Coordinates of C-alpha atoms and ligand atoms in Angstrom, one line a residue:
M386 CA 15.2 -15.0 8.9
L387 CA 11.6 -15.7 9.9
I388 CA 10.5 -13.5 12.8
L389 CA 7.3 -13.9 14.8
G390 CA 6.3 -10.5 16.1
I391 CA 4.1 -10.1 19.2
E392 CA 2.5 -6.8 20.3
S393 CA 0.1 -6.4 23.3
S394 CA 1.2 -3.3 25.0
C395 CA -2.1 -1.4 24.9
D396 CA -5.5 -2.3 23.4
D397 CA -4.4 -4.2 20.2
T398 CA -3.4 -7.9 20.3
S399 CA -1.3 -8.2 17.2
I400 CA 0.8 -11.1 15.7
A401 CA 2.8 -11.0 12.5
L402 CA 5.3 -13.3 10.7
I403 CA 7.8 -11.6 8.6
D404 CA 10.7 -12.8 6.5
A405 CA 13.6 -10.4 7.1
S406 CA 17.0 -10.0 5.5
A407 CA 19.4 -7.2 4.6
R408 CA 17.4 -6.7 1.4
G409 CA 14.2 -5.9 3.3
F410 CA 11.2 -7.4 4.9
K411 CA 8.2 -9.4 3.7
I412 CA 5.1 -9.6 5.9
L413 CA 4.0 -13.1 5.4
A414 CA 1.0 -13.1 7.7
E415 CA -0.5 -10.8 10.3
K416 CA -3.6 -10.7 12.5
T417 CA -4.7 -8.0 14.9
A418 CA -7.6 -8.0 17.4
S419 CA -8.6 -4.6 18.4
Q420 CA -10.3 -4.0 21.8
I421 CA -11.8 -0.7 20.8
E422 CA -15.4 -1.9 21.0
V423 CA -14.8 -3.3 24.5
H424 CA -13.2 -0.1 25.9
K425 CA -15.6 2.3 24.1
K426 CA -18.2 2.3 26.9
Y427 CA -15.6 3.3 29.5
G428 CA -14.2 6.2 27.4
G429 CA -10.7 4.8 27.5
V430 CA -8.6 1.7 27.9
V431 CA -9.3 -0.2 31.2
P432 CA -6.1 -2.1 32.0
E433 CA -7.7 -5.1 33.8
I434 CA -10.1 -5.7 30.9
A435 CA -7.3 -5.1 28.3
G436 CA -5.2 -7.9 30.1
R437 CA -8.1 -10.3 30.0
C438 CA -8.9 -9.6 26.3
H439 CA -5.2 -10.1 25.3
A440 CA -5.1 -13.4 27.2
E441 CA -8.2 -14.6 25.3
Q442 CA -6.9 -13.5 21.9
I443 CA -3.3 -14.2 21.8
L444 CA -3.2 -18.0 21.2
P445 CA -6.0 -18.0 18.5
L446 CA -4.1 -15.2 16.7
I447 CA -0.8 -17.0 16.9
E448 CA -2.5 -20.2 15.6
K449 CA -4.0 -18.3 12.7
V450 CA -0.8 -16.6 11.7
M451 CA 1.2 -19.8 12.0
K452 CA -1.5 -22.0 10.3
P453 CA 0.0 -22.1 6.8
F454 CA 3.2 -23.5 8.4
D455 CA 1.7 -26.5 10.1
S456 CA 2.1 -28.8 7.1
A457 CA 5.7 -27.8 6.7
Q458 CA 6.3 -28.4 10.4
G459 CA 7.7 -24.9 10.4
K460 CA 8.6 -22.6 13.1
P461 CA 10.1 -19.1 13.1
D462 CA 13.8 -18.5 13.6
I463 CA 13.2 -15.7 16.1
I464 CA 10.5 -14.3 18.3
A465 CA 10.3 -10.4 18.8
V466 CA 8.0 -9.3 21.6
T467 CA 7.1 -5.9 22.9
S468 CA 8.4 -6.0 26.5
G469 CA 7.7 -2.3 27.3
P470 CA 6.7 0.4 27.8
G471 CA 3.0 0.0 28.1
L472 CA 0.2 -1.5 30.3
I473 CA 1.7 -4.2 32.5
T474 CA -1.6 -6.3 32.1
G475 CA -1.1 -6.5 28.4
L476 CA 2.7 -6.7 28.2
M477 CA 2.7 -9.7 30.5
V478 CA 0.4 -11.6 28.2
G479 CA 2.7 -11.1 25.2
V480 CA 5.8 -11.7 27.1
E481 CA 4.5 -15.0 28.7
A482 CA 3.5 -16.2 25.2
A483 CA 6.9 -15.3 23.8
K484 CA 8.7 -17.2 26.7
T485 CA 6.5 -20.3 26.3
L486 CA 7.0 -20.4 22.5
S487 CA 10.8 -19.8 22.9
Y488 CA 11.0 -22.7 25.3
L489 CA 8.8 -25.0 23.2
W490 CA 10.4 -24.2 19.8
N491 CA 13.9 -23.7 21.2
I492 CA 14.4 -20.4 19.4
P493 CA 15.8 -17.1 20.7
V494 CA 13.7 -14.0 21.8
V495 CA 14.3 -10.3 21.2
A496 CA 12.8 -8.0 23.7
V497 CA 11.6 -5.0 21.7
N498 CA 10.9 -1.5 23.0
H499 CA 7.4 -0.4 21.8
I500 CA 8.9 2.9 20.6
D501 CA 11.6 1.1 18.7
G502 CA 8.7 -0.6 16.9
H503 CA 7.0 2.7 16.0
I504 CA 10.3 4.1 14.7
H505 CA 10.7 1.0 12.4
S506 CA 7.1 1.1 11.3
V507 CA 8.3 3.5 8.6
E508 CA 10.2 0.8 6.9
I509 CA 7.0 -1.0 6.0
Q510 CA 6.4 1.0 2.9
N511 CA 5.1 -1.0 0.0
S512 CA 1.9 -2.9 0.8
K513 CA 1.5 -4.5 -2.6
K514 CA 1.1 -8.3 -2.3
Q515 CA 4.2 -9.9 -3.8
K516 CA 5.2 -13.4 -4.5
T517 CA 7.6 -14.7 -2.0
N518 CA 11.0 -16.3 -2.9
N519 CA 11.1 -17.8 0.5
I520 CA 12.7 -21.2 -0.1
K521 CA 11.4 -22.8 3.1
Y522 CA 7.7 -21.7 2.4
P523 CA 7.4 -20.9 -1.3
C524 CA 3.6 -21.0 -1.2
L525 CA 3.3 -17.8 0.8
A526 CA 2.8 -14.4 -0.7
G527 CA 4.1 -11.5 1.3
R528 CA 3.9 -7.7 1.6
Q529 CA 7.2 -6.1 0.7
A530 CA 8.9 -3.7 3.0
I531 CA 12.1 -1.8 2.4
S532 CA 14.8 -0.6 4.8
N533 CA 15.6 3.0 4.1
I534 CA 16.4 4.9 7.3
Q535 CA 19.6 6.9 7.0
Y536 CA 21.4 7.9 10.1
P537 CA 21.6 10.1 12.1
A538 CA 17.8 10.2 12.3
L539 CA 15.3 12.1 14.4
A540 CA 11.9 10.5 15.3
L541 CA 8.7 12.1 16.6
I542 CA 6.6 9.4 18.1
A543 CA 3.1 10.6 19.1
S544 CA 0.5 8.2 20.3
G545 CA -2.1 7.7 23.0
G546 CA 0.6 6.9 25.6
H547 CA 3.7 8.7 24.2
T548 CA 4.9 12.0 22.8
E549 CA 8.7 11.8 22.4
L550 CA 11.4 13.2 20.3
I551 CA 14.2 10.7 19.8
Y552 CA 17.7 11.3 18.3
I553 CA 19.1 8.1 16.7
K554 CA 22.8 8.5 16.0
K555 CA 23.1 5.1 14.5
E556 CA 21.0 1.9 14.4
N557 CA 19.9 0.9 17.9
H558 CA 21.4 4.0 19.6
Y559 CA 18.6 6.1 20.9
K560 CA 18.6 9.2 22.9
K561 CA 15.4 10.7 24.1
I562 CA 15.7 14.5 23.7
G563 CA 12.1 15.5 24.5
T564 CA 9.0 14.1 26.1
T565 CA 5.6 15.2 27.3
L566 CA 5.5 16.5 30.9
D567 CA 1.9 15.4 31.2
D568 CA -0.6 14.1 28.7
A569 CA 0.4 12.5 25.4
A570 CA -0.8 14.1 22.2
G571 CA -3.2 11.3 21.4
E572 CA -4.4 11.3 25.0
C573 CA -5.2 15.0 24.6
F574 CA -7.1 14.3 21.4
D575 CA -9.0 11.5 23.1
K576 CA -9.9 13.5 26.2
V577 CA -11.2 16.5 24.3
A578 CA -13.1 14.2 22.0
K579 CA -14.7 12.6 25.1
L580 CA -15.9 16.1 26.2
L581 CA -17.5 16.5 22.7
G582 CA -19.3 13.1 23.3
F583 CA -17.2 11.1 20.8
D584 CA -16.4 7.5 21.4
Y585 CA -12.8 6.3 22.3
P586 CA -10.5 6.8 20.5
G587 CA -11.6 10.3 19.6
G588 CA -8.5 11.5 17.7
P589 CA -9.7 10.2 14.3
K590 CA -13.2 11.8 14.8
I591 CA -11.8 15.2 15.8
S592 CA -9.6 15.1 12.6
K593 CA -12.5 14.2 10.5
F594 CA -14.6 17.1 11.7
A595 CA -11.5 19.4 11.4
E596 CA -11.3 18.8 7.7
T597 CA -14.1 21.2 7.0
G598 CA -13.4 23.7 9.8
N599 CA -11.5 26.9 10.1
P600 CA -8.2 26.3 12.0
Q601 CA -7.9 30.0 12.9
A602 CA -11.4 30.3 14.3
I603 CA -10.5 29.8 18.0
K604 CA -7.2 30.8 19.4
F605 CA -6.0 27.9 21.5
P606 CA -2.6 28.0 23.2
R607 CA 0.5 26.3 21.8
P608 CA 2.0 25.0 25.1
M609 CA 5.9 25.0 25.4
L610 CA 6.3 26.0 21.8
D611 CA 8.5 29.0 22.7
K612 CA 10.5 27.1 25.4
N613 CA 14.1 26.5 24.7
N614 CA 13.9 22.7 25.0
F615 CA 12.2 19.8 23.1
D616 CA 9.6 18.8 25.7
F617 CA 5.9 18.9 25.3
S618 CA 2.9 19.6 27.5
F619 CA -0.8 19.1 26.4
A620 CA -2.7 19.3 29.7
G621 CA -3.1 23.1 29.5
L622 CA -4.4 22.8 25.9
K623 CA -6.9 20.3 27.1
T624 CA -8.0 22.6 29.9
S625 CA -8.4 25.6 27.6
A626 CA -10.6 23.4 25.3
L627 CA -12.7 22.6 28.3
Y628 CA -13.0 26.2 29.4
W629 CA -13.9 27.2 25.8
L630 CA -16.6 24.6 25.8
S631 CA -17.9 25.6 29.2
D632 CA -18.1 29.3 28.1
N633 CA -19.7 28.6 24.7
S634 CA -22.0 25.6 25.4
P635 CA -22.4 25.3 29.1
K636 CA -23.5 21.9 30.6
T637 CA -24.0 20.0 27.3
Y638 CA -20.9 20.9 25.3
H639 CA -23.2 20.4 22.3
L640 CA -22.0 22.5 19.4
K641 CA -23.7 23.6 16.2
P642 CA -22.2 21.9 13.2
K643 CA -20.2 24.9 12.0
T644 CA -18.9 25.7 15.5
L645 CA -18.0 22.0 16.0
T646 CA -15.9 21.8 12.8
D647 CA -14.2 25.1 13.7
F648 CA -13.5 23.9 17.2
C649 CA -12.0 20.6 16.0
A650 CA -9.9 22.4 13.3
S651 CA -8.6 25.0 15.7
F652 CA -7.8 22.4 18.4
E653 CA -6.1 20.0 15.9
Q654 CA -4.1 23.0 14.5
A655 CA -2.8 23.8 18.0
I656 CA -1.5 20.2 18.4
I657 CA 0.0 20.2 14.9
D658 CA 1.8 23.5 15.5
V659 CA 3.4 22.2 18.7
L660 CA 4.4 18.8 17.3
V661 CA 5.8 20.2 14.0
G662 CA 7.5 23.2 15.6
K663 CA 9.3 21.2 18.2
T664 CA 10.4 18.5 15.7
L665 CA 11.8 21.2 13.3
K666 CA 13.6 22.9 16.2
A667 CA 15.2 19.6 17.1
A668 CA 16.1 19.0 13.5
G669 CA 17.8 22.4 13.4
K670 CA 20.0 21.4 16.3
Y671 CA 20.7 17.7 15.4
Q672 CA 20.8 18.0 11.6
P673 CA 19.4 14.5 10.9
K674 CA 19.6 12.8 7.5
T675 CA 16.1 11.2 8.2
I676 CA 13.1 12.6 9.9
I677 CA 10.7 10.0 11.1
M678 CA 7.2 10.3 12.5
G679 CA 5.3 7.4 13.9
G680 CA 2.6 6.3 16.5
G681 CA -1.1 6.5 16.2
V682 CA -1.3 10.3 15.9
A683 CA 0.9 10.0 12.8
A684 CA -2.3 8.7 11.1
N685 CA -3.5 12.3 11.3
K686 CA -3.6 13.5 7.6
K687 CA -3.0 17.2 8.2
L688 CA -0.1 16.5 10.7
R689 CA 1.5 14.2 8.0
E690 CA 1.1 16.8 5.3
T691 CA 2.3 19.7 7.4
L692 CA 5.4 18.0 8.7
K693 CA 6.2 16.7 5.2
E694 CA 5.8 20.1 3.6
Q695 CA 7.8 22.0 6.3
T696 CA 10.6 19.4 6.3
N697 CA 10.9 19.7 2.5
T698 CA 11.0 23.4 2.7
L699 CA 13.3 24.0 5.7
I700 CA 15.5 20.9 5.6
P701 CA 15.3 19.9 1.9
N702 CA 18.2 17.4 2.0
S703 CA 16.7 15.2 4.6
L704 CA 14.6 12.1 4.0
F705 CA 11.0 12.3 5.5
L706 CA 9.6 8.9 6.5
I707 CA 6.1 8.2 7.8
P708 CA 4.3 4.8 8.2
Q709 CA 1.4 3.8 6.0
F710 CA -1.9 4.6 7.8
A711 CA -2.4 0.9 8.9
Y712 CA 1.1 0.8 10.4
A713 CA 0.9 4.0 12.3
M714 CA -1.3 2.3 14.9
D715 CA 0.0 -0.5 17.1
N716 CA 0.9 -3.6 15.2
A717 CA 3.2 -6.6 15.4
A718 CA 4.9 -6.2 12.1
M719 CA 6.7 -3.1 13.3
I720 CA 7.9 -5.0 16.3
A721 CA 9.2 -7.9 14.1
V722 CA 11.0 -5.4 11.9
A723 CA 12.6 -3.6 14.9
G724 CA 13.5 -7.0 16.4
Y725 CA 15.4 -7.9 13.2
Y726 CA 18.0 -5.2 13.9
H727 CA 18.6 -6.6 17.3
A728 CA 18.6 -10.2 16.1
I729 CA 21.4 -9.6 13.6
K730 CA 23.5 -8.3 16.5
K731 CA 22.5 -11.4 18.6
D732 CA 20.9 -9.1 21.1
F733 CA 18.7 -11.8 22.6
T734 CA 17.2 -12.2 26.0
P735 CA 17.0 -15.8 27.4
W736 CA 13.3 -16.7 28.1
Q737 CA 14.2 -17.2 31.8
K738 CA 15.2 -13.6 32.0
L739 CA 12.5 -12.0 29.8
K740 CA 10.3 -9.6 31.8
A741 CA 7.6 -7.1 31.0
D742 CA 8.8 -3.6 31.9
P743 CA 6.0 -1.0 31.7
E744 CA 8.4 1.9 32.2
W745 CA 11.2 0.8 29.8
E746 CA 12.9 3.9 28.5
I747 CA 14.3 3.6 25.0
T748 CA 17.4 5.8 25.8
R749 CA 20.6 3.8 26.3
Ligands
KG4_1639 O1 0.0 4.0 18.7 P1 -1.4 3.8 19.0 O2 -2.2 2.9 18.2 O3 -1.5 3.3 20.5 C1 -0.7 3.8 21.5 O4 0.4 3.3 21.7 O5 -1.2 4.7 22.2 O6 -2.1 5.3 19.0 C2 -3.4 5.4 19.4 C3 -3.7 7.0 19.5 C4 -5.1 7.4 20.1 O7 -4.9 8.3 21.0 C5 -5.8 7.9 18.8 O8 -6.8 8.9 19.2 C6 -4.7 8.5 18.1 O9 -3.6 7.6 18.2 N1 -5.0 8.7 16.7 C7 -5.3 10.0 16.1 C8 -5.6 9.7 14.7 N2 -5.7 8.4 14.5 C9 -5.3 7.8 15.7 N3 -5.1 11.2 16.6 C10 -5.3 12.2 15.8 N4 -5.7 12.1 14.4 C11 -5.9 10.9 13.9 N5 -6.3 10.7 12.6
ZN1640 ZN1 1.9 2.6 20.2

């Protein structure tokens, strides 16, 4: 089954073509246009500008991804498009493109929840280029992906827009058991990075400086960690970082190199302790066979190592799955993979009814 994935919920326009079957997935082609350079000067994503950039990028990217198919007069079997949650300005562009192509090619559409995509990003594991055995398009090489989530599963999705714990009893049955009450983990990284004068998105820069710092140097709070639920809150941590900077480097927030690395390491450690602590607490209650971590913050090296180590120690029989670095960030391949599981159940949305839903909750 050839699936064209479309993702435009935030600041990446991404298109991917995958070949999906019960044996696994092959990414045949993928193109992503990042808007980071455009939003950098505003210190965050500006929705109106994001919408315009998606509108400019989406058709050229689809054309590039589909190019090798022109001669074969080919078309995908299915379109999988992120329909929510996310920025309405971006979602609408992807959804309108999906509707148009569905009408034009007369093929069905799967509306994919963005969080569903991040969950399935962990199934794109082996990035080695492999020869395809696609009968229709034998010329194409693909990247192999394997399906290996065992249910029940527990997923921590942490990104710039989301921090959620999701219990997945079986495929496509999601229950949100925890969420952030204010800022998302990536948003907290980005806002504190902005105070330090780093460009958007600042999460990767903080984690780079953190590598050589002392994570015990500054005692930042671990919000909600001792609460008897699976919710998060990062606004207080952001405020304590601000107060610490105001006390220690008034006006400029300019830190000496050693203090900067210690600040970054201590701040990063506070976020990691909360994310890992809450995930393990949820795992204790729900006893999942697989623990999944996805979303942009899942690209954080120390977070990956810590959660892996602690899962292996405390819940040794469970499978721990994280995406490859490239697939932790928003991408269309994960949307196509998530779309596959709906397509095999014929869970399609007629193009006339397809709508962007910025508040779409994954729980059903
Ligand atoms: O999933 P994603 O690409 O977009 C959203 O759906 O938000 O995630 C982007 C977020 C940004 O907040 C970025 O700062 C954060 O992921 N991020 C990181 C790291 N790499 C990306 N945060 C901490 N450490 C990193 N290494
Ligand atoms: Zn995302």
